[in-house]
Short mmCIF file of N, CA and C in Angstrom, two decimals:
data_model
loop_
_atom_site.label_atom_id
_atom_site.label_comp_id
_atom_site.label_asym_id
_atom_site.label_seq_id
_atom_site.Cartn_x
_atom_site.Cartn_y
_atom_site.Cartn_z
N UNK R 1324 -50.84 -27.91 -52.65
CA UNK R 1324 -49.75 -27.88 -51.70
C UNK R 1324 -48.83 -29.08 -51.90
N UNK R 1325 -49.45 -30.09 -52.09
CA UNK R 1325 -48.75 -31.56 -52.82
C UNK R 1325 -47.72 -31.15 -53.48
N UNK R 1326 -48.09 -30.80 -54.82
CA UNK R 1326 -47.01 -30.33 -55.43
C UNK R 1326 -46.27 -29.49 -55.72
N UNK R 1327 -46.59 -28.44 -54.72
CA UNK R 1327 -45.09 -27.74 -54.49
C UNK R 1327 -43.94 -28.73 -53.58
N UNK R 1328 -44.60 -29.17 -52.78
CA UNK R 1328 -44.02 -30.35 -51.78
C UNK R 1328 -42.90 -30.85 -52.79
N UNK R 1329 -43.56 -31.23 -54.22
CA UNK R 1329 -42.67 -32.10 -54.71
C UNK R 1329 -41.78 -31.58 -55.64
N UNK R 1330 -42.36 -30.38 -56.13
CA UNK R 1330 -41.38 -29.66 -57.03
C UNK R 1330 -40.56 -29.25 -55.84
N UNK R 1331 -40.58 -28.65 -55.00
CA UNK R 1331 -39.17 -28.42 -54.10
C UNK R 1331 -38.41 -29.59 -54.01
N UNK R 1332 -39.03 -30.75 -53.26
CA UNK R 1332 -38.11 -32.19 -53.33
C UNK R 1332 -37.17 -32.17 -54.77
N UNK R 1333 -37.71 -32.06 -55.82
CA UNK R 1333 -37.04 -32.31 -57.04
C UNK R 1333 -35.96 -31.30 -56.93
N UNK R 1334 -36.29 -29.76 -56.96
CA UNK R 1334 -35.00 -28.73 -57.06
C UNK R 1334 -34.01 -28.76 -55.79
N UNK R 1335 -34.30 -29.66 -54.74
CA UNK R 1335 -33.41 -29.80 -54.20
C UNK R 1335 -31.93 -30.81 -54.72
N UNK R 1336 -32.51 -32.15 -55.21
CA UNK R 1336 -31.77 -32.97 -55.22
C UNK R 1336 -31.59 -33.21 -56.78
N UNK R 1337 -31.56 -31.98 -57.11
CA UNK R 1337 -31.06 -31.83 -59.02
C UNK R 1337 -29.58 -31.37 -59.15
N UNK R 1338 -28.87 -31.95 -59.48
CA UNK R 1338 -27.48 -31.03 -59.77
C UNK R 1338 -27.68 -29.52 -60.10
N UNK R 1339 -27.01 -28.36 -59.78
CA UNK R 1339 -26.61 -27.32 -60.04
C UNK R 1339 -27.19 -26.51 -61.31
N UNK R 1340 -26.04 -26.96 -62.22
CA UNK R 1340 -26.02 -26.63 -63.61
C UNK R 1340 -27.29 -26.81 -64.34
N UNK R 1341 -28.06 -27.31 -64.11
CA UNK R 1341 -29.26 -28.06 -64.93
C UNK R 1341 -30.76 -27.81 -63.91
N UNK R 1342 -30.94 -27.48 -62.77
CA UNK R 1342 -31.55 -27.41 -61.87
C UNK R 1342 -32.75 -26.48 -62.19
N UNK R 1343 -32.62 -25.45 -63.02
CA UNK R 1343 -33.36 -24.11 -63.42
C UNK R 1343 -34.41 -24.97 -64.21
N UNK R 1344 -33.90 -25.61 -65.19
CA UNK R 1344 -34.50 -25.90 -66.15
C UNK R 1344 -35.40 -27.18 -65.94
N UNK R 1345 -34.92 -28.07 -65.25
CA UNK R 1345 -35.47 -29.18 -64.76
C UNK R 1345 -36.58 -29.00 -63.93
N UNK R 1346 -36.76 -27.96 -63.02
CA UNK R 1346 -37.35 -27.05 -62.17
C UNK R 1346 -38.67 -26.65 -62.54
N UNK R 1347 -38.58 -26.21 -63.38
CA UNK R 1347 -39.70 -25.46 -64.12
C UNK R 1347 -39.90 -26.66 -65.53
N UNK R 1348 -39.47 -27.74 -66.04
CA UNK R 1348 -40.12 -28.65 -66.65
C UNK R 1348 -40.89 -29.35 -65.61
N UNK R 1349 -40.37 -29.72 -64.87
CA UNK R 1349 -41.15 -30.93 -63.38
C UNK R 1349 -42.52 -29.98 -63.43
N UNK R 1350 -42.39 -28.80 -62.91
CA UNK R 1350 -43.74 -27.77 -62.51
C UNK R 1350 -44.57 -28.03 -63.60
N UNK R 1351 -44.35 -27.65 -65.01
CA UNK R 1351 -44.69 -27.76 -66.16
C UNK R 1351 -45.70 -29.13 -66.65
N UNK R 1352 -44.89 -30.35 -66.33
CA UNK R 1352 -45.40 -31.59 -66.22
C UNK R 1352 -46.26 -32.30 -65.33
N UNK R 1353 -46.26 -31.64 -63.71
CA UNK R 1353 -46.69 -32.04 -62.82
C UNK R 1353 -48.34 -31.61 -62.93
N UNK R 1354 -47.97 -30.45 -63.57
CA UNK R 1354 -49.26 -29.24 -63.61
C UNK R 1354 -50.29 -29.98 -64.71
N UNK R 1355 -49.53 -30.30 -65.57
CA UNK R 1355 -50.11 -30.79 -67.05
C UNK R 1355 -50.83 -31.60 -67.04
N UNK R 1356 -49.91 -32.91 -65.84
CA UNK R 1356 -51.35 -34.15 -65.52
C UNK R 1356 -52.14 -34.00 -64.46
N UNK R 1357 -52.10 -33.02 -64.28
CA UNK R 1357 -53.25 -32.60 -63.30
C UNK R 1357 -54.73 -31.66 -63.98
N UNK R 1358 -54.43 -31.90 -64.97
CA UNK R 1358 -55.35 -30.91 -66.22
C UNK R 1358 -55.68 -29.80 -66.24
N UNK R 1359 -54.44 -28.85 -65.59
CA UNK R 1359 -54.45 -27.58 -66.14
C UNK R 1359 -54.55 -26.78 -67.52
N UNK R 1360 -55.21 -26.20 -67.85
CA UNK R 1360 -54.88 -25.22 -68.82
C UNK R 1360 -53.80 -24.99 -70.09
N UNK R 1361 -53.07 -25.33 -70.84
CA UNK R 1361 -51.89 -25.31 -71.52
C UNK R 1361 -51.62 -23.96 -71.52
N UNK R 1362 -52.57 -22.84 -72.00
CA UNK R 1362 -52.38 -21.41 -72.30
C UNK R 1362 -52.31 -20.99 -70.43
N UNK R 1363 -52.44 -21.65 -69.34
CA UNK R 1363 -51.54 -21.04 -68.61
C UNK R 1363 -50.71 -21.81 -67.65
N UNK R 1364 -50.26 -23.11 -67.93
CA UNK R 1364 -49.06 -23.50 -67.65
C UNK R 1364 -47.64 -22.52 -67.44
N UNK R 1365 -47.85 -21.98 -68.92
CA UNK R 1365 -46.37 -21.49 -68.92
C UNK R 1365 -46.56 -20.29 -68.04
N UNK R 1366 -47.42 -19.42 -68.37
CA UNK R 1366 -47.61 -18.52 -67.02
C UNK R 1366 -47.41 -18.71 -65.87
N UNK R 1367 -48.06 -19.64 -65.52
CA UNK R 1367 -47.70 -20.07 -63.90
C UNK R 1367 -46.54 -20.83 -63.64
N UNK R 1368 -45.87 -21.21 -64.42
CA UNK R 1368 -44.54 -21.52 -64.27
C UNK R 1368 -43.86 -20.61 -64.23
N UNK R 1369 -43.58 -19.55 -65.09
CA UNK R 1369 -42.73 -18.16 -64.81
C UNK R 1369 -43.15 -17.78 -63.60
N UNK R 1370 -44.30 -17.43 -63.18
CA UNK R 1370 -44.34 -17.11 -61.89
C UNK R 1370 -44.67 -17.53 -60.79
N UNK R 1371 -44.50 -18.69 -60.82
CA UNK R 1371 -43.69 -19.24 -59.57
C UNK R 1371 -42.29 -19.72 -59.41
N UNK R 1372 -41.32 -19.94 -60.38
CA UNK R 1372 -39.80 -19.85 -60.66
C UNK R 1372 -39.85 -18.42 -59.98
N UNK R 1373 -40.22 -17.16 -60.20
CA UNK R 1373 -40.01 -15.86 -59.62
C UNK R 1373 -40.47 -15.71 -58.38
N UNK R 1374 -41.57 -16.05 -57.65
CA UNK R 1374 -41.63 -16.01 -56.49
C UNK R 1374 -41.16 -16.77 -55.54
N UNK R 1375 -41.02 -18.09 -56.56
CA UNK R 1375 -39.81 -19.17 -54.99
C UNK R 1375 -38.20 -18.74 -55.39
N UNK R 1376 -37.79 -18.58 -56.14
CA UNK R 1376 -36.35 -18.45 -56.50
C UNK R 1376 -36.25 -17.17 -56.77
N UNK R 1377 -36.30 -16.19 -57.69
CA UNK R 1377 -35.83 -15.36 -57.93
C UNK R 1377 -35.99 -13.88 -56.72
N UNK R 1378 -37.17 -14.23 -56.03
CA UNK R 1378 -37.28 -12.77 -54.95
C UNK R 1378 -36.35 -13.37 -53.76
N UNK R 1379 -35.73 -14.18 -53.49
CA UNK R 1379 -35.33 -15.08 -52.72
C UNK R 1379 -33.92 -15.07 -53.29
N UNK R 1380 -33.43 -15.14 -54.25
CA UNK R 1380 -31.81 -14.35 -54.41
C UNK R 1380 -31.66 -13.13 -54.64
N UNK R 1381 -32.73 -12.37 -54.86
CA UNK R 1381 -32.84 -10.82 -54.95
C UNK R 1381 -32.29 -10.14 -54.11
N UNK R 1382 -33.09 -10.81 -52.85
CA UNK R 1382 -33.24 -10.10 -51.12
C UNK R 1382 -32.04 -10.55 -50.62
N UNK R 1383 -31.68 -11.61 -51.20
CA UNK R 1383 -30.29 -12.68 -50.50
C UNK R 1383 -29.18 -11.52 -50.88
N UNK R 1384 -29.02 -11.53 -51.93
CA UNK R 1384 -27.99 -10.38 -52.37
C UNK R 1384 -27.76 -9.64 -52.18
N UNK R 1385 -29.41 -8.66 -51.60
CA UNK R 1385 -29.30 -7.16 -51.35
C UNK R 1385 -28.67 -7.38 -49.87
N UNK R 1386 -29.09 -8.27 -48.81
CA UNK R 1386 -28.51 -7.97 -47.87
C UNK R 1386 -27.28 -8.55 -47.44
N UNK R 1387 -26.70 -9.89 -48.70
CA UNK R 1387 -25.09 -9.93 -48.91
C UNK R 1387 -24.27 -8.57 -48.76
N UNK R 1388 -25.17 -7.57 -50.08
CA UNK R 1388 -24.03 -6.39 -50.44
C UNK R 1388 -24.34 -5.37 -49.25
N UNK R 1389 -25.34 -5.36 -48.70
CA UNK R 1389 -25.48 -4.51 -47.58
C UNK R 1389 -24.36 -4.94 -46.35
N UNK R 1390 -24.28 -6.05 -46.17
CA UNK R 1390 -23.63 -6.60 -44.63
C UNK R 1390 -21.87 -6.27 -45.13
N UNK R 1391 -21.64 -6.20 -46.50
CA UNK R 1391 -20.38 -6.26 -46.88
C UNK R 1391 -19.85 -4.62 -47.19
N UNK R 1392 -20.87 -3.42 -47.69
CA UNK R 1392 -20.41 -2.71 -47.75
C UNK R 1392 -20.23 -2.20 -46.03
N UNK R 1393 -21.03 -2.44 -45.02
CA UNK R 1393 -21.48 -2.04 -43.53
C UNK R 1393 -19.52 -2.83 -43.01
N UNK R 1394 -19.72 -3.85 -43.32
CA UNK R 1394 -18.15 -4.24 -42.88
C UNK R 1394 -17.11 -3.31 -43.75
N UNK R 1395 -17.28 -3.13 -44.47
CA UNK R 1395 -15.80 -2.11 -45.73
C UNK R 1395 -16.03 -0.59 -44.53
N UNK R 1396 -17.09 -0.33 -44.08
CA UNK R 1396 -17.08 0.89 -43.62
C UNK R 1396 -16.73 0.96 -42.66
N UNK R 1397 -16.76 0.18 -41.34
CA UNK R 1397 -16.37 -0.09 -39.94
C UNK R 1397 -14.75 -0.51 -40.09
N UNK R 1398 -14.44 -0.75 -41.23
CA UNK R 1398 -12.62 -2.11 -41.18
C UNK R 1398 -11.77 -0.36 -41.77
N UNK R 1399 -12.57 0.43 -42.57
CA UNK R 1399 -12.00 1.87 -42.76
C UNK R 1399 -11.64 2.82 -41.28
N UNK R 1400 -12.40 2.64 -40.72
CA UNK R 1400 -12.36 3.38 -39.09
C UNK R 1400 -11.56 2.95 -38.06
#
């Protein structure tokens, strides 16, 4: 739980542009000196980049384009 604590701290206060990648090296490294596995580092780095970030702009989006087509349809009437 520690270190998600801290990998979030880090992807918060990473610039933008560079944030993805930095993101998932920190996880990568954090994991490493903690003496995980090498053959599944990278695994568990892909999936957890996908379960904190990626289902999380998925859902963000779907109900962006939902709230926006629901307004295009009511501003028609």
């Amino acid at each position: 739980f520690l270190v998600q604590f801290i990998l979030f701290f880090i992807t918060y206060f990473v610039p933008t542009p560079g944030a993805s990648g930095i993101a998932e090296f920190s996880s990568y490294w954090l994991l490493s000196s903690l003496h995980v596995q090498p053959n599944i580092l990278g695994v568990y780095t892909v999936m957890w980049r996908f379960f904190t970030s990626f289902i999380g702009v998925t859902v963000g989006g779907l109900v962006i384009l939902s709230l926006v087509s629901h307004v295009k349809r009511q501003s028609k009437t």
